[in-house]
Coordinates of C-alpha atoms and ligand atoms in Angstrom, one line a residue:
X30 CA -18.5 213.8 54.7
X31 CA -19.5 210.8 57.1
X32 CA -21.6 212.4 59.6
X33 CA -24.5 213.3 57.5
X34 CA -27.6 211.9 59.2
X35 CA -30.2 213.0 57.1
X36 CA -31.5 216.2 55.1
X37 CA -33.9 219.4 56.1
X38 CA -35.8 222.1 55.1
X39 CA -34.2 225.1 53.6
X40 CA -30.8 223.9 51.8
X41 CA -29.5 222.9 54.9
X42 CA -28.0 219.0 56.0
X43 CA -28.5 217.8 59.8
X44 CA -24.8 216.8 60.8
X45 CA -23.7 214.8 64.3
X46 CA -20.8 216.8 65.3
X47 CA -21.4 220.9 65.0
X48 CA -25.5 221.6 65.3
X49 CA -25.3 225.0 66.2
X50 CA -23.5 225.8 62.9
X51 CA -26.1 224.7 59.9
X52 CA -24.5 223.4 56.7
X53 CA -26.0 224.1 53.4
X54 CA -25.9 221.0 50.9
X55 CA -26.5 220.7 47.0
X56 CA -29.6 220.7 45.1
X57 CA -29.4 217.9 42.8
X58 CA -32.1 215.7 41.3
X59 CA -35.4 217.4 43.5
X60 CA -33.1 217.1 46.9
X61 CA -31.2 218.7 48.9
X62 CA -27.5 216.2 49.4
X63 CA -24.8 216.2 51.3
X64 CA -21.8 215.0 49.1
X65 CA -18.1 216.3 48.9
X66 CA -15.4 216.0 51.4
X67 CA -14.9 219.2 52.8
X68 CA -16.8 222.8 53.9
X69 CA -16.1 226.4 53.7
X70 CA -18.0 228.8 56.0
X71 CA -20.2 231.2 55.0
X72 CA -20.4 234.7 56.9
X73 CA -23.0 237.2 57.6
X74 CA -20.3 240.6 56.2
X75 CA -22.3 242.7 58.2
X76 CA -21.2 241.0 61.5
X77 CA -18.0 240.0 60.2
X78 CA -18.5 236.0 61.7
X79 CA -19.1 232.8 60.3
X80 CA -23.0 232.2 59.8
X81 CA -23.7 228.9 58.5
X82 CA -21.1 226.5 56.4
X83 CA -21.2 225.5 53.1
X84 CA -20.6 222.1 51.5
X85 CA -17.8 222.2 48.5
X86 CA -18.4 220.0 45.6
X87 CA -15.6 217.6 44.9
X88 CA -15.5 216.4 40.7
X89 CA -17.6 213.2 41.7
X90 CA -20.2 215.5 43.3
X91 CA -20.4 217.4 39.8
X92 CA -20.5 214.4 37.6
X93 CA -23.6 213.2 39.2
X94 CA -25.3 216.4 38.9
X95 CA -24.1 216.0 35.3
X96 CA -25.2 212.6 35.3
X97 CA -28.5 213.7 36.7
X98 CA -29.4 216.2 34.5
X99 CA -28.4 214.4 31.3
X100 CA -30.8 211.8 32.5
X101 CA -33.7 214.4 32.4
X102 CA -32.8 215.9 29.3
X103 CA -34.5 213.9 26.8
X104 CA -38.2 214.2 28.3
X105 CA -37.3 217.9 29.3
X106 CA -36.5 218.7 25.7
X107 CA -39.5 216.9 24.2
X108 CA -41.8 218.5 26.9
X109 CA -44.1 221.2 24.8
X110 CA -42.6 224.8 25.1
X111 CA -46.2 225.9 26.3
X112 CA -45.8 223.4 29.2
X113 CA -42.3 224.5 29.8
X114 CA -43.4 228.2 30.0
X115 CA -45.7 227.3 32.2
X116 CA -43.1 226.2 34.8
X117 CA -42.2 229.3 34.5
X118 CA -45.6 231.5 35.5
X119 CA -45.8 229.7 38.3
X120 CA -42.3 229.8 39.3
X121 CA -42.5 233.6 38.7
X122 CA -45.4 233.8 40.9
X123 CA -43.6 231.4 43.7
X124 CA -40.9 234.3 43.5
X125 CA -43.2 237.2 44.2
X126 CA -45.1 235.1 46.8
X127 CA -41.7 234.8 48.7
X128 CA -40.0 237.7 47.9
X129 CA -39.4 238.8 51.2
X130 CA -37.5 235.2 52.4
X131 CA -35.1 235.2 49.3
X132 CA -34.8 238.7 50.0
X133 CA -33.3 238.1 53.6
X134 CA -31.5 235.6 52.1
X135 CA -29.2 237.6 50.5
X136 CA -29.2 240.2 53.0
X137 CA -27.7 237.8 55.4
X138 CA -25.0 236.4 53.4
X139 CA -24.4 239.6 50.7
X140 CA -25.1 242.4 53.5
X141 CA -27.4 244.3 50.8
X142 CA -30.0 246.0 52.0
X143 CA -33.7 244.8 51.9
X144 CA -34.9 247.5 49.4
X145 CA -31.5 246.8 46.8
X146 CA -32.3 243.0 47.6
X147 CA -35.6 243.7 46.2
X148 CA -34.6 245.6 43.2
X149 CA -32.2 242.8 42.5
X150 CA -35.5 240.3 42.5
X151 CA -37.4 242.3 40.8
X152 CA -35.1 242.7 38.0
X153 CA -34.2 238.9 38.1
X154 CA -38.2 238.6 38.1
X155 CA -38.1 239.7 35.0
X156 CA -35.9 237.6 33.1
X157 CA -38.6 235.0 34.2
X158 CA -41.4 237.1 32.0
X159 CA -39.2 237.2 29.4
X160 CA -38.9 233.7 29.3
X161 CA -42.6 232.7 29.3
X162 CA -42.7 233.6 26.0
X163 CA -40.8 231.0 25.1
X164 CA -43.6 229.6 22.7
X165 CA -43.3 232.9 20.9
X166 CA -39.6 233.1 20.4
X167 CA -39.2 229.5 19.6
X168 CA -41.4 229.5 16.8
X169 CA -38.6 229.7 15.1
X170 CA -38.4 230.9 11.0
X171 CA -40.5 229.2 7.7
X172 CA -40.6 230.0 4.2
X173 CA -42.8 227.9 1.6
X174 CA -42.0 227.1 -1.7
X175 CA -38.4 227.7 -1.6
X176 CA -37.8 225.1 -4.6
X177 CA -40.4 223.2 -6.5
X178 CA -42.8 221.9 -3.4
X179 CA -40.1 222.3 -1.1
X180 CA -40.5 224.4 1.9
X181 CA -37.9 225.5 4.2
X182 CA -37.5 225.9 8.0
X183 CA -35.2 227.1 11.2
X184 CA -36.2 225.4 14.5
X185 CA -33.9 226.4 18.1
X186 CA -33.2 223.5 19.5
X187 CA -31.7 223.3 22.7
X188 CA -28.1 222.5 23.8
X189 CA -28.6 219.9 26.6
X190 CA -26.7 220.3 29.6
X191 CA -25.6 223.7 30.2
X192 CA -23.9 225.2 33.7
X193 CA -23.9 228.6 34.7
X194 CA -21.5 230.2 37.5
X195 CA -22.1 232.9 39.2
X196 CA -20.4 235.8 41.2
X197 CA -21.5 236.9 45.2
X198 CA -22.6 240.5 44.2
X199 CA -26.5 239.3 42.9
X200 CA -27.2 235.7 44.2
X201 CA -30.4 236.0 42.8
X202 CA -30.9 237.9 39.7
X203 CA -27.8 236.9 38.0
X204 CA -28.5 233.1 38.2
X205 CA -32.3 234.2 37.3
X206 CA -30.2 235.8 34.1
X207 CA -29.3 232.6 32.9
X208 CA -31.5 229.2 34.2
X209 CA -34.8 230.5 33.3
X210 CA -33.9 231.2 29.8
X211 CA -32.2 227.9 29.7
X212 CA -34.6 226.0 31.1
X213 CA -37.8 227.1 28.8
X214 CA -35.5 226.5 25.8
X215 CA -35.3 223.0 26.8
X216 CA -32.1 222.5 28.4
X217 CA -31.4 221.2 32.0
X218 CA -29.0 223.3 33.9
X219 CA -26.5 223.0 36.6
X220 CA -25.8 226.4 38.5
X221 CA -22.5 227.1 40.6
X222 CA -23.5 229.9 42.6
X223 CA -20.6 231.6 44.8
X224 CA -19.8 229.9 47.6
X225 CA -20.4 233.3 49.6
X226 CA -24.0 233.5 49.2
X227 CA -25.1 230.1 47.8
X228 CA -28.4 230.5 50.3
X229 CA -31.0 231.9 47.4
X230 CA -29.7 229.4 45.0
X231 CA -30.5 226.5 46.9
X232 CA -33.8 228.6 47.4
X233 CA -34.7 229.3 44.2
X234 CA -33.9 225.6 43.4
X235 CA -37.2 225.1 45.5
X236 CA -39.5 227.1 44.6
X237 CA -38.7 225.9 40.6
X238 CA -39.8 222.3 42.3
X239 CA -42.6 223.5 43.8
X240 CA -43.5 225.1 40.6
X241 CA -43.6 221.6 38.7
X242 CA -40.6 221.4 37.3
X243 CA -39.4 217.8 37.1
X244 CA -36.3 216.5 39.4
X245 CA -32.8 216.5 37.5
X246 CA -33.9 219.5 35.1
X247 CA -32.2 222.0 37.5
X248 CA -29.5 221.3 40.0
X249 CA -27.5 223.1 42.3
X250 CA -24.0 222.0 43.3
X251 CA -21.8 224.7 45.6
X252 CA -18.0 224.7 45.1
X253 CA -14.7 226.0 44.0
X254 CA -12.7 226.0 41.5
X255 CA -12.6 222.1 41.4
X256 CA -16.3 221.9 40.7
X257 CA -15.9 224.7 37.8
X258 CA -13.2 222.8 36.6
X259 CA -15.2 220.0 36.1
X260 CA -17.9 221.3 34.7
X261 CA -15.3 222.8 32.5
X262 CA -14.1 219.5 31.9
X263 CA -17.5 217.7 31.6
X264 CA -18.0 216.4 28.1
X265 CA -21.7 216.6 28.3
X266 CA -21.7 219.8 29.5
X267 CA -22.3 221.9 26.3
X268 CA -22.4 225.3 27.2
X269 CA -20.8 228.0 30.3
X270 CA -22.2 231.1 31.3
X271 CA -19.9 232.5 33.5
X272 CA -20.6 236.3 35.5
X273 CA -17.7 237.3 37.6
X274 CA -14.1 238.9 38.1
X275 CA -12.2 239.4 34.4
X276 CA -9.2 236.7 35.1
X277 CA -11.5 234.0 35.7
X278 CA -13.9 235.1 33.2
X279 CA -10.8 234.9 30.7
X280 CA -9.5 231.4 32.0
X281 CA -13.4 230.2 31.9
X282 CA -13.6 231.1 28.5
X283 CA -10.8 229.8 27.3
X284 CA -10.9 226.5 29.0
X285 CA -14.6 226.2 27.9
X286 CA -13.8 226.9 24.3
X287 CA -10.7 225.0 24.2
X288 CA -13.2 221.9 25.3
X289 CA -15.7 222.6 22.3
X290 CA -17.6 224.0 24.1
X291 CA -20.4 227.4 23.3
X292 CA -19.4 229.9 25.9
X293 CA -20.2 233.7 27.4
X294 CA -17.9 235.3 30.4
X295 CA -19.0 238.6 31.6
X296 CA -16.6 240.3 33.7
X297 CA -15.0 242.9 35.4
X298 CA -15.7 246.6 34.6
X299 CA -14.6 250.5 35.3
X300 CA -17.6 252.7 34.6
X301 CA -17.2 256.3 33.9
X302 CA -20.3 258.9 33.9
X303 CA -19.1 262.0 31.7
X304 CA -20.5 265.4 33.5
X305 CA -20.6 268.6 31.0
X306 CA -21.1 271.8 31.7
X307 CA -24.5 272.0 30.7
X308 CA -26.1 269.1 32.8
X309 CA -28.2 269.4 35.5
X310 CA -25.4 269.5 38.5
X311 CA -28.5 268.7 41.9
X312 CA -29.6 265.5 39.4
X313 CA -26.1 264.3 38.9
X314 CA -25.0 264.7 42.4
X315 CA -28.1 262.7 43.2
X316 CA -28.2 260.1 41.0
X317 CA -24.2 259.8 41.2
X318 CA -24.7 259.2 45.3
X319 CA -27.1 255.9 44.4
X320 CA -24.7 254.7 41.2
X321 CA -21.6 255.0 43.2
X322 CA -22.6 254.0 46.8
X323 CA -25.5 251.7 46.2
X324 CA -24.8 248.3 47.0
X325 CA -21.4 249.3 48.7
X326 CA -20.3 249.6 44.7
X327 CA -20.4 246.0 44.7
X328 CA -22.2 245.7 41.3
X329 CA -20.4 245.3 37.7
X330 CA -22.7 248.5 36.7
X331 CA -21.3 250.7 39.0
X332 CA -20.4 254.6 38.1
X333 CA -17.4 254.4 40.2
X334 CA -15.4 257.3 38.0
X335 CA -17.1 260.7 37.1
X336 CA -15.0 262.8 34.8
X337 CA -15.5 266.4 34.9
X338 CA -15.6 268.6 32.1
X339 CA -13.6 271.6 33.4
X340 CA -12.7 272.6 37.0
X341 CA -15.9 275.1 37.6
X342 CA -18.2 271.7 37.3
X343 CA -15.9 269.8 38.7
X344 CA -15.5 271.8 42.0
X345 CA -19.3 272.3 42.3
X346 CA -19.7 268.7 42.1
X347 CA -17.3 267.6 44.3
X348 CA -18.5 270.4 46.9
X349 CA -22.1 269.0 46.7
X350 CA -21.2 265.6 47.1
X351 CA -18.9 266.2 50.0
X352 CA -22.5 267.4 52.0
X353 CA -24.5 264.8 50.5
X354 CA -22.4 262.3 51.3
X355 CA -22.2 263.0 55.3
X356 CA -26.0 262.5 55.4
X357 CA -25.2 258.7 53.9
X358 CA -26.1 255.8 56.5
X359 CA -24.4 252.7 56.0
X360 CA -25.3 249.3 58.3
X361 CA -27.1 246.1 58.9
X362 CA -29.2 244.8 56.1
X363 CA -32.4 244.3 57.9
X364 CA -32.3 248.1 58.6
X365 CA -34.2 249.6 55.8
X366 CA -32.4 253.1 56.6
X367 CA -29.3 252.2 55.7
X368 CA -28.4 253.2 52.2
X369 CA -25.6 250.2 51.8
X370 CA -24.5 247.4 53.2
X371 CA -20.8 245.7 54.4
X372 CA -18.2 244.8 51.7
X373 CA -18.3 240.9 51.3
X374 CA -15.5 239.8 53.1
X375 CA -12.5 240.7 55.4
X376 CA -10.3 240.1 52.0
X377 CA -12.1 242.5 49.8
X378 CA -12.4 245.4 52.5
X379 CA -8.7 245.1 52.9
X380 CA -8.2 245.4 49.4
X381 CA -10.6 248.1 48.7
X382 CA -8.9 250.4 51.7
X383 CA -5.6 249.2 50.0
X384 CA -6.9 250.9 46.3
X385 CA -7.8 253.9 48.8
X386 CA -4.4 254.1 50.0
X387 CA -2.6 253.7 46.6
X388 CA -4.5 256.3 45.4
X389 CA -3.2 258.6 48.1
X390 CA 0.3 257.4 47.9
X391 CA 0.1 258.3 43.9
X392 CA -0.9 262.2 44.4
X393 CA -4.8 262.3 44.5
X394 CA -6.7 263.8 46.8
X395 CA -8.8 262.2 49.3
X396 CA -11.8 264.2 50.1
X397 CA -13.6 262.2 52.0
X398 CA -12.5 259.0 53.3
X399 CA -14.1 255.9 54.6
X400 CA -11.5 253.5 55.3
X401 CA -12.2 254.0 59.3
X402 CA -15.9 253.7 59.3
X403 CA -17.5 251.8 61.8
X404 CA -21.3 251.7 61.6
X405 CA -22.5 251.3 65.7
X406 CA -23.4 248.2 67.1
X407 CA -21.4 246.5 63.8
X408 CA -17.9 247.4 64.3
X409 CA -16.4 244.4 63.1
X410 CA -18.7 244.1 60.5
X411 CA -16.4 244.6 56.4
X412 CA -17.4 247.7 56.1
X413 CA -15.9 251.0 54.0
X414 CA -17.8 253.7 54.2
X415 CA -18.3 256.1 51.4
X416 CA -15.3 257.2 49.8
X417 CA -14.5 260.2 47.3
X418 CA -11.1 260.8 45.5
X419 CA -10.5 263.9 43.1
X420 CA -7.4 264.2 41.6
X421 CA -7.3 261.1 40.0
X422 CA -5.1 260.5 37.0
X423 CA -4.8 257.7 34.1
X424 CA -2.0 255.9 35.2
X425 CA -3.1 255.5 39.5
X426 CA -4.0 251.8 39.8
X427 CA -7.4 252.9 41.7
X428 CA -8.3 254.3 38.1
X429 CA -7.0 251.5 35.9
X430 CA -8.3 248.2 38.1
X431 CA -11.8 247.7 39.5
X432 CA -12.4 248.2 43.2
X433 CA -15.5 246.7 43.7
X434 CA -16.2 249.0 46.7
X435 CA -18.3 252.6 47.9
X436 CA -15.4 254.6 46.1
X437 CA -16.2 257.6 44.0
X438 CA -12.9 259.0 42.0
X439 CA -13.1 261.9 39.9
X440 CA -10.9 262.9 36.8
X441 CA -10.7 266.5 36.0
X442 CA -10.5 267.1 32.1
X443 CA -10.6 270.1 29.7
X444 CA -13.0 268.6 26.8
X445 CA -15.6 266.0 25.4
X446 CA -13.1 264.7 23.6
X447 CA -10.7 264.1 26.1
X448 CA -13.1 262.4 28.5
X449 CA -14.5 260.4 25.5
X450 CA -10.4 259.1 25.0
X451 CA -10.1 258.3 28.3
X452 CA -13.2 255.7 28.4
X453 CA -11.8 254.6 25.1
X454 CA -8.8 253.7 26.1
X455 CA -9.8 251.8 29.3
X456 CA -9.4 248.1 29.4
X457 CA -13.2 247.8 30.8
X458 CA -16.1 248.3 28.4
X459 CA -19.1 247.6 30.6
X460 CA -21.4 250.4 31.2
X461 CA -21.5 254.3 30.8
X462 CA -23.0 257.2 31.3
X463 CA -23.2 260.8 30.0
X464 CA -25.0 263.7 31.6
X465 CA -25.6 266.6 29.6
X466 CA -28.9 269.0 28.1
X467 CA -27.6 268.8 24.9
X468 CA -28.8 266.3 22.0
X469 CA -25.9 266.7 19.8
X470 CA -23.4 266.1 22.4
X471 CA -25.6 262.9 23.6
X472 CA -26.0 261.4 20.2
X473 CA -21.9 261.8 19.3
X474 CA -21.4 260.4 22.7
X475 CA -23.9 257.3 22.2
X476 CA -22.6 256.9 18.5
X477 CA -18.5 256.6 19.1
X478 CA -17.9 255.7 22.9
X479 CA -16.5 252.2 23.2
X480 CA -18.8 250.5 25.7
X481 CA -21.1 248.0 25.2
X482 CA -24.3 249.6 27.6
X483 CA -24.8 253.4 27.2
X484 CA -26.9 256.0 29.5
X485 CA -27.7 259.5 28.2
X486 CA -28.8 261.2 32.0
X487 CA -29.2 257.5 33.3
X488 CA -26.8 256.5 35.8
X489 CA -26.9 252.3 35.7
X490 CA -28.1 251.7 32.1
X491 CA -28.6 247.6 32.6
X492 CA -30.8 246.4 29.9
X493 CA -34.0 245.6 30.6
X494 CA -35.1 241.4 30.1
X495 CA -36.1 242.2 26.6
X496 CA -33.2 243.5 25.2
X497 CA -29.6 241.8 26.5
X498 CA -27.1 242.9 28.9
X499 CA -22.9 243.1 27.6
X500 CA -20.0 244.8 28.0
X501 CA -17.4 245.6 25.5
X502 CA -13.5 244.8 25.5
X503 CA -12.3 243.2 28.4
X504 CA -16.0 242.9 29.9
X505 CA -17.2 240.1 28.2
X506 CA -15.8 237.4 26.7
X507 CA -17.9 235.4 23.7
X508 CA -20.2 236.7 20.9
X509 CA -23.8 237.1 22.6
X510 CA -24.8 239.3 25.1
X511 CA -26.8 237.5 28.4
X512 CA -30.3 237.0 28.4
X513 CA -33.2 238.5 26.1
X514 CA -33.2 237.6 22.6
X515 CA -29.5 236.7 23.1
X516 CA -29.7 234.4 25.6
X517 CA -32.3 232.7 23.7
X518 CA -29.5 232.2 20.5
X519 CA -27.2 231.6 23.5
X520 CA -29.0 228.6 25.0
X521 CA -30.4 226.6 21.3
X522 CA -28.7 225.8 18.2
X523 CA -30.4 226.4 15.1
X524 CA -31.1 223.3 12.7
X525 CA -32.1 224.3 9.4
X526 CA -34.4 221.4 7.4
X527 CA -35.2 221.8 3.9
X528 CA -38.0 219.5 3.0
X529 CA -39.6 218.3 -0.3
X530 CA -43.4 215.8 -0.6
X531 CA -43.2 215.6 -4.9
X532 CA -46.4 214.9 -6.1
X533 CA -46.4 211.0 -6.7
X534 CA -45.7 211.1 -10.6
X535 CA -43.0 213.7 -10.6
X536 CA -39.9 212.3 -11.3
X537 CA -36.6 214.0 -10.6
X538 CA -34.0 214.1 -13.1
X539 CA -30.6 213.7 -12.1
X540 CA -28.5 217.0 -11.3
X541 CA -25.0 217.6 -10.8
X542 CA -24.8 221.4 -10.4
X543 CA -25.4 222.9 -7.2
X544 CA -28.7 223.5 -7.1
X545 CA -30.2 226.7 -7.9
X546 CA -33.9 228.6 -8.7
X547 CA -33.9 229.8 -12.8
Ligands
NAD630 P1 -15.2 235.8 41.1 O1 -14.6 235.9 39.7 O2 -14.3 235.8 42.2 O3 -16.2 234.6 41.2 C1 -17.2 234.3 40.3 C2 -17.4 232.8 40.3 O4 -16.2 232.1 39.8 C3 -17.8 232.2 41.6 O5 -18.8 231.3 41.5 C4 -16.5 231.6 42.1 O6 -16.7 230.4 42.9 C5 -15.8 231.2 40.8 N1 -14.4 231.2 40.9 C6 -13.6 232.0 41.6 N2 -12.3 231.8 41.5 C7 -12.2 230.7 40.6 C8 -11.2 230.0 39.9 N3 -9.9 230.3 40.2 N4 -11.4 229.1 39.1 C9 -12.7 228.8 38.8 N5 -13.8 229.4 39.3 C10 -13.6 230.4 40.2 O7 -16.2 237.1 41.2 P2 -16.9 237.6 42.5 O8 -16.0 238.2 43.4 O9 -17.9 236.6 43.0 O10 -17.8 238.8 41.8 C11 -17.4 240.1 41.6 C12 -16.9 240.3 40.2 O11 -18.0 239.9 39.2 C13 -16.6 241.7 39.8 O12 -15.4 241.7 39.1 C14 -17.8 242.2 39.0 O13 -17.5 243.3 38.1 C15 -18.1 241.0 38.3 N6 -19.5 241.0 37.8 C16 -19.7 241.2 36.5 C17 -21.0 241.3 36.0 C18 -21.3 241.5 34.6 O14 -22.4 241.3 34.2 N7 -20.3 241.8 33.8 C19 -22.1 241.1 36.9 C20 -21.8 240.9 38.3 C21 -20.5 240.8 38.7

């Protein structure tokens, strides 16, 4: 782009020709730049209008990024991990100093509403305490005397230059998943964050500067698909962590691994609370309200599919959430009321009211229906308001894909069992939930359901930073799950080094045989 004067504060490049419009640039190497040949605008969903543009990386933008942060690698890596962590404490403070700034952030660009936007921090937050204690979990392994004076060790040594890319629904925490893990372990890292709400990205990319960490360790670019690809097609680029929709997760990992390269793709997911008899039915309703409609259901953890063990519960249920639901408020993000926020875009409202409509048109019943809502003042704002189908079979496609939107369904089933095969069978794997009083039932249900993050009476069971977040089946592609003690195997490679010092006079004889302790 020519008409780039100069930079500014706050991710944004100065440009001759439209001033009122600000255009975010790239972080790369301590700075914000303007490079790539083309923008894409951003919008504020809850207005439905453009809001500020976005630059797009073209392949040359990304290999200097690459270039960048390859550059930094070798004094990043040989930095002590105690120094490294402590980046980290002060970048975690940075956070909670500004909470409130990357917090409107994403409200402006995701729609989500201050007190979810803080959740999300705080749980991103997290994955930075998790990571200052980096000198702990890099200590790695060491066993003397494995041999005659030998002594044996396992040391994690990181990657090099990783890249992580990110989906629109958390434009904080999921990034936070991945570069402060990375980053401790020694790597530098390049983030693609979603061109919808790239703003706390470029954010965050400051406050890890103003934290001390050196130029070229972390960069932002913002793109498409040409700057995944080539990332994708980077040779120094050793790793991809990838969070988004399950086709590109699939053609991420596939591309990723095809190149050599170590990869994780979490996608897409269909998450089913089980409700027996026995549970506490003004709990469920309650906690099924927030899991469903929180965040407009724009979050991979979603419950978006309760299946009712008989019709008595399933008809009290529905009943209770039918009143509940009326009393939901739905709006702008800056109004701390509202329960949830717009849909994304124009696209994915027409496509959630379109899974709406299919359900219909397939036989279920439509109970309470917000394809027509129109919160006041933000009537052209992408907004669906809260949704509840019963009726739903298997074989609807509102059952079998994700919607991604404020839409309960409900299944209707006779047994355990049954509801157990259904989950089972779904392509989707993510998360799950069972409500029930009864220990047995919980502990067969935790034991043989096929889903990689389990709830017993807990609606959104996401790991917390100590432990590591994964679906099953179609959820995530790759072997370890995101951050924790995963992402720590995730983001090193372990080097094993067997060492002997003889004693001067010790002479060894010669040995053909593999070696072994008698
Ligand atoms: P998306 O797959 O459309 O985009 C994710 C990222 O991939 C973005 O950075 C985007 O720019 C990039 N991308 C999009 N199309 C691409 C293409 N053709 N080639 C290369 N890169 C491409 O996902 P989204 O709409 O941003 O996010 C919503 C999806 O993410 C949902 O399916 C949701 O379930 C999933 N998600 C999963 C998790 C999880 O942990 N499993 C967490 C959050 C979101």
């Amino acid at each position: 782009m020519n008409n780039i004067e100069n930079f500014s504060q706050d991710g944004y490049v100065e440009t001759e020709t439209d001033s009122a419009i600000q255009v975010l640039g790239h972080f790369i190497q301590g700075n914000i730049v303007a490079k790539g040949s083309k923008t894409q605008p951003v919008y504020n969903p809850a207005v439905g209008s453009k809001s500020k543009e976005v630059m797009i990386a073209d392949t040359e933008t990304v290999n200097y990024a690459v270039q960048v942060a390859t550059e930094a690698f070798p004094e990043w890596r040989n930095t002590p991990v105690i120094k490294r962590a402590r980046v980290m404490f002060k970048f975690k403070q940075l956070l909670e100093e500004n909470a409130d700034k990357i917090c409107e952030l994403i409200g402006q660009e995701h729609g989500k509403i201050s007190h979810d936007a803080k959740g999300e921090l705080q749980r991103g937050i997290e994955n930075v305490e998790y990571a200052c204690g980096a000198p702990e979990f890099l200590k790695g392994e060491f066993s003397k005397n494995v041999g005659p004076d030998i002594d044996s060790w396992s040391e994690f040594q990181p990657l090099g230059v990783v890249a992580g890319i990110t989906p629109f629904n958390f434009p904080a925490m999921v990034p936070l998943w991945m570069f402060p893990m990375a980053i401790v372990c020694g790597n530098c890292f390049i983030l693609k964050p979603s061109e919808k709400a790239p703003s706390a990205a470029l954010y965050l990319a400051e406050l890890l500067k103003q934290a001390g960490l050196p130029d070229g360790v972390f960069n932002v670019v913002n793109g498409d698909k040409e700057a995944v690809d080539a990332l994708l097609h980077h040779p120094k680029i050793q790793a991809v962590s990838f969070v988004g929709s399950t086709p590109i997760a699939e053609y991420i990992y596939s591309t990723a691994t095809s190149k050599g390269k170590r990869c994780q793709a979490l996608g897409g997911a269909k998450n089913h609370a089980i409700i027996m008899p026995d549970a506490d039915i003004d709990n469920v309703v309650n906690s099924l309200l927030g899991a469903a409609f929180g965040s407009s259901g724009e979050r991979c953890m979603a419950l978006s599919v309760a299946v009712a063990i008989g019709d008595e519960v399933a008809d009290v249920v529905i009943a209770k959430l039918k009143q509940e639901m009326q009393q939901l408020q739905f709006g702008n993000y800056a109004d701390s009321s509202n329960d949830f926020g717009p849909l994304i875009s124009q696209a994915h409202k027409d496509k959630v009211q379109a899974y709406i409509q299919s359900a219909e048109q397939q036989g279920a019943k439509i109970v309470v229906d917000g394809r027509d809502a129109r919160p006041k003042g933000f009537e052209n704002g992408f907004f669906v308001g809260p949704t509840l189908i019963d009726n739903v079979q298997a074989n609807m496609t509102s059952y079998q894909q994700e919607i991604f939107g404020p839409v309960l369904q409900v299944i209707r089933v006779e047994t355990m069992q049954e509801a157990m095969q259904l989950i089972n069978d779904h392509e989707y794997g993510n998360g799950t939930c069972i409500y029930t009083r009864d220990g047995e039932a919980a502990r067969y249900f935790t034991d043989n359901i096929q889903v990689g993050m389990v709830g017993v009476n807990v609606p959104l069971p996401v790991p917390v930073a100590y432990h590591s977040f994964g679906g099953w089946k179609r959820s995530l592609f790759g072997d370890l799950y995101a951050y924790g003690p995963d992402g720590a195997r995730f983001y090193t490679r372990r080097k094993t080094v067997t060492q002997r010092w003889p004693a001067a006079q010790v002479r060894e004889a010669k040995q053909f045989a593999m070696p072994t302790l008698n």
